PDB file of C-alpha atoms in Angstrom:
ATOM      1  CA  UNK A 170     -72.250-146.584  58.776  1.00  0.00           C
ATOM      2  CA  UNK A 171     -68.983-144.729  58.735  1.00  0.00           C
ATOM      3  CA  UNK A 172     -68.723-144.442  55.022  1.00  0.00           C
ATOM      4  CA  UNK A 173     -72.504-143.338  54.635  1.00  0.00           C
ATOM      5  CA  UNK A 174     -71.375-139.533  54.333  1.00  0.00           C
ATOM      6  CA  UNK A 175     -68.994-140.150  52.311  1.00  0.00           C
ATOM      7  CA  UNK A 176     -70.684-142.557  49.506  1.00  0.00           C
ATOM      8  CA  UNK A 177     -73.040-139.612  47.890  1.00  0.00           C
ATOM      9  CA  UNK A 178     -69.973-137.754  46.962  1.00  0.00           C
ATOM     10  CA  UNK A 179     -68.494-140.722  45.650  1.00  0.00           C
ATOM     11  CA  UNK A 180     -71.810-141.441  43.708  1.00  0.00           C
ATOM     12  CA  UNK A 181     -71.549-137.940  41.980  1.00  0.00           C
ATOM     13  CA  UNK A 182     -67.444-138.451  41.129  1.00  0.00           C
ATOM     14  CA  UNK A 183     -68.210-141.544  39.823  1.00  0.00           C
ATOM     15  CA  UNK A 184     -71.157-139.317  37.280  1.00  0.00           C
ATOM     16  CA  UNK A 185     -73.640-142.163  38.131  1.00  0.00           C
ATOM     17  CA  UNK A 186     -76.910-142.459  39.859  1.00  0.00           C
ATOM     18  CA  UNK A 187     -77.717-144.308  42.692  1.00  0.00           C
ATOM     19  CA  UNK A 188     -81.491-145.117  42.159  1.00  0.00           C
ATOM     20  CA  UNK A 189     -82.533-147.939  44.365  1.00  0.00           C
ATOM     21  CA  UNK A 190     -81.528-149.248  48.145  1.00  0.00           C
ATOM     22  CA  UNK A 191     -82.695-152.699  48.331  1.00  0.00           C
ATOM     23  CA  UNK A 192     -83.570-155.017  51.158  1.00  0.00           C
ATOM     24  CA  UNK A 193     -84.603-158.317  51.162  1.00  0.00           C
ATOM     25  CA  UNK A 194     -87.884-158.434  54.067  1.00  0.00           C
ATOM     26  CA  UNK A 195     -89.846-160.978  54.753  1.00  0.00           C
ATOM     27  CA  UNK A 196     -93.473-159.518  55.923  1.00  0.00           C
ATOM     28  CA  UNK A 197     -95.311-163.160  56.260  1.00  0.00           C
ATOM     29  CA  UNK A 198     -95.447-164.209  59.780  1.00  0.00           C
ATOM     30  CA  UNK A 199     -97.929-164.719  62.017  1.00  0.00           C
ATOM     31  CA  UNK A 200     -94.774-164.421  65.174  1.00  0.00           C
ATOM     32  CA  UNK A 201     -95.526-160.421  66.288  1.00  0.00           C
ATOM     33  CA  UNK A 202     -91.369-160.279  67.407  1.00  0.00           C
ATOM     34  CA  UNK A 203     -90.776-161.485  63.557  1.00  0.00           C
ATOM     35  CA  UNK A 204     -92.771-159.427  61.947  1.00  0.00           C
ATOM     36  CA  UNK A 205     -91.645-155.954  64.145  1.00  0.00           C
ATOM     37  CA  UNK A 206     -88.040-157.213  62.932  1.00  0.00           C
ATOM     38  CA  UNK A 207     -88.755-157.223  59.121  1.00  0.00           C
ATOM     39  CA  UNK A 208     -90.964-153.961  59.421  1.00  0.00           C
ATOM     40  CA  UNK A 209     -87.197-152.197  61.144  1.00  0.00           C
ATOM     41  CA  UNK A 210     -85.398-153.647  58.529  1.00  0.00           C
ATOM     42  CA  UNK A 211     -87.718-151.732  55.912  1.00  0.00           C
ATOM     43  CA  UNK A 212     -87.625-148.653  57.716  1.00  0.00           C
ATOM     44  CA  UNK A 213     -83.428-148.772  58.236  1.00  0.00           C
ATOM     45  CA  UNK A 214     -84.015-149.076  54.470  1.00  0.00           C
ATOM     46  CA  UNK A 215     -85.983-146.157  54.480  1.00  0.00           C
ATOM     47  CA  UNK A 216     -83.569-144.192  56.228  1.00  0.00           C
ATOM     48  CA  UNK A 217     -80.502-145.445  54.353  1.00  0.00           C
ATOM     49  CA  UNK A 218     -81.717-144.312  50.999  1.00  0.00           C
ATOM     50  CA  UNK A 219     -82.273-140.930  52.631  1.00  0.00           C
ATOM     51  CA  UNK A 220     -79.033-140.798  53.461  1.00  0.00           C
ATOM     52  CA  UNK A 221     -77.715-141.875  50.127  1.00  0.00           C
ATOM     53  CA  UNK A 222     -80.069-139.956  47.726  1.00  0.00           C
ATOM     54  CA  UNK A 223     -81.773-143.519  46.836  1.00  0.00           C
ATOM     55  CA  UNK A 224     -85.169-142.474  45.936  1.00  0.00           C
ATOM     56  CA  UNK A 225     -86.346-145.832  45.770  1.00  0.00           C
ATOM     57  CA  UNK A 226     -86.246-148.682  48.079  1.00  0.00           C
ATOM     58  CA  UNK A 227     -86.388-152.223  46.790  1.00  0.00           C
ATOM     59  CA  UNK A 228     -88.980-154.441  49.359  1.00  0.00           C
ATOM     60  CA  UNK A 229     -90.462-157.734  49.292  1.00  0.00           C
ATOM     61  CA  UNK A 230     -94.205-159.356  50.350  1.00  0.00           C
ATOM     62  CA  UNK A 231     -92.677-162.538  51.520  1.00  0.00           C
ATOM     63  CA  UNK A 232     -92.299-166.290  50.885  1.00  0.00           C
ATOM     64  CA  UNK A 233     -93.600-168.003  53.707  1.00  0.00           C
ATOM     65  CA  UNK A 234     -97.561-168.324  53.106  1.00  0.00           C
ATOM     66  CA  UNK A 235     -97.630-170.724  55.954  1.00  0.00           C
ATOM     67  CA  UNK A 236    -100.593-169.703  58.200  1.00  0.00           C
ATOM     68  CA  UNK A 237    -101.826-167.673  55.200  1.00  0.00           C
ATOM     69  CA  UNK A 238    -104.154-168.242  52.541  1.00  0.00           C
ATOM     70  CA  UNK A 239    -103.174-166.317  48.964  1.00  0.00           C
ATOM     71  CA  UNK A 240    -106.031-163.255  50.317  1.00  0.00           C
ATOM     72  CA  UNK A 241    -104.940-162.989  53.532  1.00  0.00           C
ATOM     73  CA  UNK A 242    -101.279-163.155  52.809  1.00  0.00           C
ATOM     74  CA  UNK A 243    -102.167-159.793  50.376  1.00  0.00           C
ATOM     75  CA  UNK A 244    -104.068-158.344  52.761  1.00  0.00           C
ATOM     76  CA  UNK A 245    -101.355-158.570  55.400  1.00  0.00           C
ATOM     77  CA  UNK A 246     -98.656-156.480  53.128  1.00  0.00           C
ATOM     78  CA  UNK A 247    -100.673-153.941  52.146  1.00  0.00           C
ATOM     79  CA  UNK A 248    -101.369-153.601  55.781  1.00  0.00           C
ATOM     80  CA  UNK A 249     -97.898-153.406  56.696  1.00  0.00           C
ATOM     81  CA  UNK A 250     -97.005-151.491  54.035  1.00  0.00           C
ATOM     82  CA  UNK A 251     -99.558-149.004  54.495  1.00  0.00           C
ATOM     83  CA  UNK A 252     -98.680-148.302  57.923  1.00  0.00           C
ATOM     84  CA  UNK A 253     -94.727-147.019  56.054  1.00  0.00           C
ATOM     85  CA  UNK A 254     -96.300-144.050  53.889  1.00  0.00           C
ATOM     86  CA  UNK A 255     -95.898-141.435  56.183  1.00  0.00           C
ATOM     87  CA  UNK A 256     -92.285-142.352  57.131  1.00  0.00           C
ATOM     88  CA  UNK A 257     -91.109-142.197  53.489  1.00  0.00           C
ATOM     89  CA  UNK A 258     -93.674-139.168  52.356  1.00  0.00           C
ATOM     90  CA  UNK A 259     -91.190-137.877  55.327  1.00  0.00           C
ATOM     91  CA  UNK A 260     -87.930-139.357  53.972  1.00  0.00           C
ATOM     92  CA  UNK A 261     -89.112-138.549  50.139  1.00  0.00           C
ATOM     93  CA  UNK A 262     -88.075-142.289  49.350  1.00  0.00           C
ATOM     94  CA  UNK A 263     -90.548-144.237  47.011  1.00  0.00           C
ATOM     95  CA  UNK A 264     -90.864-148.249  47.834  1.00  0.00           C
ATOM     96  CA  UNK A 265     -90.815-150.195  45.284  1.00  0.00           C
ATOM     97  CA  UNK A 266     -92.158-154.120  45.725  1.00  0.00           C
ATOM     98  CA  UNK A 267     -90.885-156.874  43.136  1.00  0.00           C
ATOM     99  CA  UNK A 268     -92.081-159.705  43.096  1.00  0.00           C
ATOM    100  CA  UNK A 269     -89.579-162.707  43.845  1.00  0.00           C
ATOM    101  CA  UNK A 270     -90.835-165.889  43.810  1.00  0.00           C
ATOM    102  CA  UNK A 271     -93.513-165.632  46.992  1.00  0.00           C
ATOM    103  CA  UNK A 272     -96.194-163.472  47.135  1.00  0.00           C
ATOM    104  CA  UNK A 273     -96.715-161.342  45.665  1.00  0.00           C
ATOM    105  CA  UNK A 274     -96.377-163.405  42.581  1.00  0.00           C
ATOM    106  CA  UNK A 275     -98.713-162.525  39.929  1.00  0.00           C
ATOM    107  CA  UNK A 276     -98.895-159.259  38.131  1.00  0.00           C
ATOM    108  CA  UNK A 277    -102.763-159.655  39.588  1.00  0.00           C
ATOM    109  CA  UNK A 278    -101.019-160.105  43.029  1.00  0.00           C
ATOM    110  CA  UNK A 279     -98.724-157.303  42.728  1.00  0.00           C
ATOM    111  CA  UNK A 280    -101.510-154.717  41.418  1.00  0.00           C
ATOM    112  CA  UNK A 281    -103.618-155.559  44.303  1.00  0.00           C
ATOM    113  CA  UNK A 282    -100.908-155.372  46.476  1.00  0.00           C
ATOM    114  CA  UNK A 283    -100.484-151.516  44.845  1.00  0.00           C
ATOM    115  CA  UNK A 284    -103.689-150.417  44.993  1.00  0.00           C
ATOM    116  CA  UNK A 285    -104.401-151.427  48.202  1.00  0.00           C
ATOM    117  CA  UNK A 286    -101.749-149.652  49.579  1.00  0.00           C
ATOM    118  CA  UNK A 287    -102.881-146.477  47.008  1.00  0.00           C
ATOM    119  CA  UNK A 288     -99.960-144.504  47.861  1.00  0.00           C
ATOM    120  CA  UNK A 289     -97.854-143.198  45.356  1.00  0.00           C
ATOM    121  CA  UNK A 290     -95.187-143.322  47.039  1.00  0.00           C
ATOM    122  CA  UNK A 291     -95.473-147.034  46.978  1.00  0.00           C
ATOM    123  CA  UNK A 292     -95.171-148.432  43.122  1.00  0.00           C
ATOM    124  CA  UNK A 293     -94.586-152.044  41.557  1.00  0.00           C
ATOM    125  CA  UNK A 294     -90.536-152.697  40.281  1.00  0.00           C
ATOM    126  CA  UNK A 295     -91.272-154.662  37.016  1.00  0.00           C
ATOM    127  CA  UNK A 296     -88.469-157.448  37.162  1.00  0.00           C
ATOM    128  CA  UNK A 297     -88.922-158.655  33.903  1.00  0.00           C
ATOM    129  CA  UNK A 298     -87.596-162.258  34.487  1.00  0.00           C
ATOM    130  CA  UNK A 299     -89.445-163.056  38.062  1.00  0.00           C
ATOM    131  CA  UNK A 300     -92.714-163.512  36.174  1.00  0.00           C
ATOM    132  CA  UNK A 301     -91.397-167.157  34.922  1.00  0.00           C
ATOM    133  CA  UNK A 302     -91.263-168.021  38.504  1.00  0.00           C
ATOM    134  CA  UNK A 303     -95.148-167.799  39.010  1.00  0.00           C
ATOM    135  CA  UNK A 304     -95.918-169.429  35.496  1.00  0.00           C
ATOM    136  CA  UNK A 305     -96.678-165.987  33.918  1.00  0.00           C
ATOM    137  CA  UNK A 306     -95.607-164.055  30.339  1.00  0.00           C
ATOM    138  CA  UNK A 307     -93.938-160.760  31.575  1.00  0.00           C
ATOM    139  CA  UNK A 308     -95.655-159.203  28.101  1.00  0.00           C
ATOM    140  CA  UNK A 309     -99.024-159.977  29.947  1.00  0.00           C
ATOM    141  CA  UNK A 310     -97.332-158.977  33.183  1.00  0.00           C
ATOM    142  CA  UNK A 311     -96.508-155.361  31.807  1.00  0.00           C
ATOM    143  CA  UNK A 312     -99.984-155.007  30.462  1.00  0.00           C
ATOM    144  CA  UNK A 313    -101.878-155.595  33.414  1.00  0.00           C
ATOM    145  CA  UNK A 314     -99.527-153.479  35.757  1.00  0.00           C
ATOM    146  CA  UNK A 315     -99.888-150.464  33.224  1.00  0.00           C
ATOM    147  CA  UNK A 316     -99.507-147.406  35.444  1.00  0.00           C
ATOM    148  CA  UNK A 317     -98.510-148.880  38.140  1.00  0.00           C
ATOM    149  CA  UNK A 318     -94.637-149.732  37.544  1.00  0.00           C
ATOM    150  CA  UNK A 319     -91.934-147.172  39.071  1.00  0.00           C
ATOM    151  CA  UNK A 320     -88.670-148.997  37.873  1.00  0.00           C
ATOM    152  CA  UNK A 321     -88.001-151.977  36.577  1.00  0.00           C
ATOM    153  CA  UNK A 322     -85.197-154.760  36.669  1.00  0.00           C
ATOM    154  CA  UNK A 323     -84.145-156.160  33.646  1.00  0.00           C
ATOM    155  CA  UNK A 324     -82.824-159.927  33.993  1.00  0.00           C
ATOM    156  CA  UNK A 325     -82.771-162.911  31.456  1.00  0.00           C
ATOM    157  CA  UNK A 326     -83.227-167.272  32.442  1.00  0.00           C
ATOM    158  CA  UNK A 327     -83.753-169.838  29.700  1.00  0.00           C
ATOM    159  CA  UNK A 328     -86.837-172.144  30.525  1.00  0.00           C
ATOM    160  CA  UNK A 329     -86.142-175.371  31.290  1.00  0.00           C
ATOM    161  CA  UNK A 330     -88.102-179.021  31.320  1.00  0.00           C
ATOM    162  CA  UNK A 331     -89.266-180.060  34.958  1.00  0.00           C
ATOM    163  CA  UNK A 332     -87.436-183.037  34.913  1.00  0.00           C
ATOM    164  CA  UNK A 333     -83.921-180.805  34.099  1.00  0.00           C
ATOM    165  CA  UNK A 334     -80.749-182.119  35.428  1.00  0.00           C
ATOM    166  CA  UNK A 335     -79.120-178.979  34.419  1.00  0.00           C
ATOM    167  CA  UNK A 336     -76.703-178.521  37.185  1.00  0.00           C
ATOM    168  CA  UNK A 337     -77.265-174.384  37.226  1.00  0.00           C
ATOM    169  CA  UNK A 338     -81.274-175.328  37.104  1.00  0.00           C
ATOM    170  CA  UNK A 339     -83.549-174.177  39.552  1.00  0.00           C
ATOM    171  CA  UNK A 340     -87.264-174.896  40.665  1.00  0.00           C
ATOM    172  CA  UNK A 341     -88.856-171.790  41.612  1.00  0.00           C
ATOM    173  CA  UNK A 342     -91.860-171.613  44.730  1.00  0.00           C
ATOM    174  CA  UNK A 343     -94.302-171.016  42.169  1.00  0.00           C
ATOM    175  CA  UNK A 344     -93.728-172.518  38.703  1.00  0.00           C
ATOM    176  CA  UNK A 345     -94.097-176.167  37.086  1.00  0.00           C
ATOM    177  CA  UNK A 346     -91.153-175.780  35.412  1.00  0.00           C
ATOM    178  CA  UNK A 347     -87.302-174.794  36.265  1.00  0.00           C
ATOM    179  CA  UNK A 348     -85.267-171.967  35.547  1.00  0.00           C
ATOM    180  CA  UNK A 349     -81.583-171.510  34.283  1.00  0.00           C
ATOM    181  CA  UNK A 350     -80.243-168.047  34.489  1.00  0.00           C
ATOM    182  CA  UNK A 351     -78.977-166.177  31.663  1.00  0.00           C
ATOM    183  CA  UNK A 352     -76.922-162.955  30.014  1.00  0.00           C
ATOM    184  CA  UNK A 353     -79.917-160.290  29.155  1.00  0.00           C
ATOM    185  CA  UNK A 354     -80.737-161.309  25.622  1.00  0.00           C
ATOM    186  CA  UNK A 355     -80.050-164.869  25.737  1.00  0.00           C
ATOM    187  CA  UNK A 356     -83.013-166.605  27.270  1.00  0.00           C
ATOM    188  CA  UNK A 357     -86.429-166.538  26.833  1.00  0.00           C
ATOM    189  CA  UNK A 358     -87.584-163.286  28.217  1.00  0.00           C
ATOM    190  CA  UNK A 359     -88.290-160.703  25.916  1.00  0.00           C
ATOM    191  CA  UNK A 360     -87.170-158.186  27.298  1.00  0.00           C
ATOM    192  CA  UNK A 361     -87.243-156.119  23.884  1.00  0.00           C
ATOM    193  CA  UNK A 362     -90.583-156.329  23.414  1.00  0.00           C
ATOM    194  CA  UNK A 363     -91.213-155.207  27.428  1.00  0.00           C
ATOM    195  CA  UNK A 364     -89.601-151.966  26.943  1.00  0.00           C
ATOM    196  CA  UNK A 365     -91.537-151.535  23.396  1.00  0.00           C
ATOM    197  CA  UNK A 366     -94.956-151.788  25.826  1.00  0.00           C
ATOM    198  CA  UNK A 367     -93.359-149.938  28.513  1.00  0.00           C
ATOM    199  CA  UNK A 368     -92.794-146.985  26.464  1.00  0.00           C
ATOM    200  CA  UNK A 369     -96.198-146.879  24.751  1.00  0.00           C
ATOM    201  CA  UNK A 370     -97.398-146.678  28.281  1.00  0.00           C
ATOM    202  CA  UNK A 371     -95.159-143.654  28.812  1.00  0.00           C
ATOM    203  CA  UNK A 372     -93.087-144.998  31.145  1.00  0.00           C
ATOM    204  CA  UNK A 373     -89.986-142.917  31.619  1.00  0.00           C
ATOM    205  CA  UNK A 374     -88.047-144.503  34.219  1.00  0.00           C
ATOM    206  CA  UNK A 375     -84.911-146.538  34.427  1.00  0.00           C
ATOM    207  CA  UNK A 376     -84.037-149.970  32.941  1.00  0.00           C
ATOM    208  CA  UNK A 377     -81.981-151.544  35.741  1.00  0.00           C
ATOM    209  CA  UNK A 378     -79.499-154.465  34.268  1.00  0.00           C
ATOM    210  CA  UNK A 379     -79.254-157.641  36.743  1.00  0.00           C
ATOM    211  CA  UNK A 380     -76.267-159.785  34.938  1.00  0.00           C
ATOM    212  CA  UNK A 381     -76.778-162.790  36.449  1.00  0.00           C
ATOM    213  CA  UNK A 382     -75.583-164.527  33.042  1.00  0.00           C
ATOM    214  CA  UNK A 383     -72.743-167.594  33.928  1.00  0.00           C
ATOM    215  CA  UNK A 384     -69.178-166.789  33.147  1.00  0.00           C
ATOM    216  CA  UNK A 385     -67.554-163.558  33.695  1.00  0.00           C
ATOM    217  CA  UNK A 386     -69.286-160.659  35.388  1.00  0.00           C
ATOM    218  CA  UNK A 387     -67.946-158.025  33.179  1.00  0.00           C
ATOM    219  CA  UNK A 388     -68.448-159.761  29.812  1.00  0.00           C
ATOM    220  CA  UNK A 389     -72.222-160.298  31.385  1.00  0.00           C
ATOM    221  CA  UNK A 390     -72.734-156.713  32.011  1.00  0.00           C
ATOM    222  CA  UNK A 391     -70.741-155.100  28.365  1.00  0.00           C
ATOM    223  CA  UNK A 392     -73.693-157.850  26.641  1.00  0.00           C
ATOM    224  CA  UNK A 393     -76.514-157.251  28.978  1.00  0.00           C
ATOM    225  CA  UNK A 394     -75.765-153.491  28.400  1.00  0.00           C
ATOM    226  CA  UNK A 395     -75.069-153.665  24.402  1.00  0.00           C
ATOM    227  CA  UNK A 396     -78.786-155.851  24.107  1.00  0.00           C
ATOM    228  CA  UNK A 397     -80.601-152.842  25.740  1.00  0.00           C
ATOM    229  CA  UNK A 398     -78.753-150.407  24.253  1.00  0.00           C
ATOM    230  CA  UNK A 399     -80.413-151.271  20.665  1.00  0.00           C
ATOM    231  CA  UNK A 400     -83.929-152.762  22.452  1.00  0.00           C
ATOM    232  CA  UNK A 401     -84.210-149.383  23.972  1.00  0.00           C
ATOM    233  CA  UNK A 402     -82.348-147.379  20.990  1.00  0.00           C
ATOM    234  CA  UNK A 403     -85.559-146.520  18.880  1.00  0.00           C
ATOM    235  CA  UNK A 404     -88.011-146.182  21.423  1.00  0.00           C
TER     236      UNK A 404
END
């Protein structure tokens, strides 16, 4: 809070932009004290990107779909999320919702999640490796959010055997196999081929890198970075 004023100057010394706030919300709960907590820690996100010059905050549906059935768990974000366009058509922030493992899931999920909400100030972030985690191809993915995707995330995993006793191996919520994360452009995601769709769509927002490769961070990043640099470089 102190250093809040102070960050968008350091932003503009630093000659980079700051295009997303993210928080991590939970919206599926039937507990009316739970749920008024996750929709303030949205709207503190709201605020905060103000502040910064964000103009998009990162939110989630949620992973709990106890109580819920797949419809009703929808129905109950858009609901919640529809009742936050006025504060950030007031803020001029943009929400973005990615899908991470609970619901929404699906690129079906996510687009009805988006047009129920049919706000455009309220947009899908494309993460192009959380699609693995509900069984999906994130070609497919792109297609069937076409005109709906703000932003995207760009990450990489390597797909894995259910019965995997990689160490770094993970079973995601939604998926009958398990995951292993990777350095963008050494898994299975094509991310190339993503950004060749994206653009024939006419997207023209950012690529956002997510080096969640093992090993060093920086090494991750200089490869992550140097593998978009040529998928994006004739597009």
């Amino acid at each position: 809070e102190r250093e809040e004023s102070e960050i968008p100057g350091w932003i503009e010394k630093a000659g980079v932009k700051l295009l997303t706030y993210s928080v991590g919300n939970h919206l599926l709960t039937h507990d009316a004290a739970e749920l008024a907590e996750q929709m303030d820690v949205v709207r503190d996100g709201i605020r905060t990107a103000a502040k910064l010059g964000a103009p998009y905050v990162r939110v989630f549906g949620g992973n709990n779909i106890a109580g819920f059935t797949s419809a009703t768990a929808l129905d109950h974000i858009i609901t919640c999320f529809t009742s936050l366009m006025p504060m950030c058509a007031e803020h001029n922030v943009t929400l973005g919702i990615e899908n991470h493992g609970g619901y929404p899931g699906t690129a079906l999920e996510v687009k009805t999640v988006v047009e129920g909400v049919n706000d455009e100030r309220f947009r899908a972030l494309f993460d192009t490796g959380n699609w693995l985690r509900a069984d999906q191809d994130p070609i497919e993915a792109v297609q069937e959010l076409k005109g709906l995707i703000g932003l995207t995330h760009v990450k990489d995993m390597i797909k894995l055997p259910a019965d995997s006793s990689d160490p770094e191996a993970f079973s995601p919520d939604r998926s009958s196999i398990k995951l292993k994360k990777a350095t963008v452009g050494e898994g299975d995601v094509p991310n190339a081929e993503v950004m060749q769709v994206l653009a024939e769509q006419g997207f023209d927002g950012y690529a956002t890198i997510e080096g969640e490769g093992p090993g060093d961070e920086y090494a991750n990043a200089e490869a992550s970075l140097a593998y978009m640099r040529q998928a994006v470089a004739g597009l």
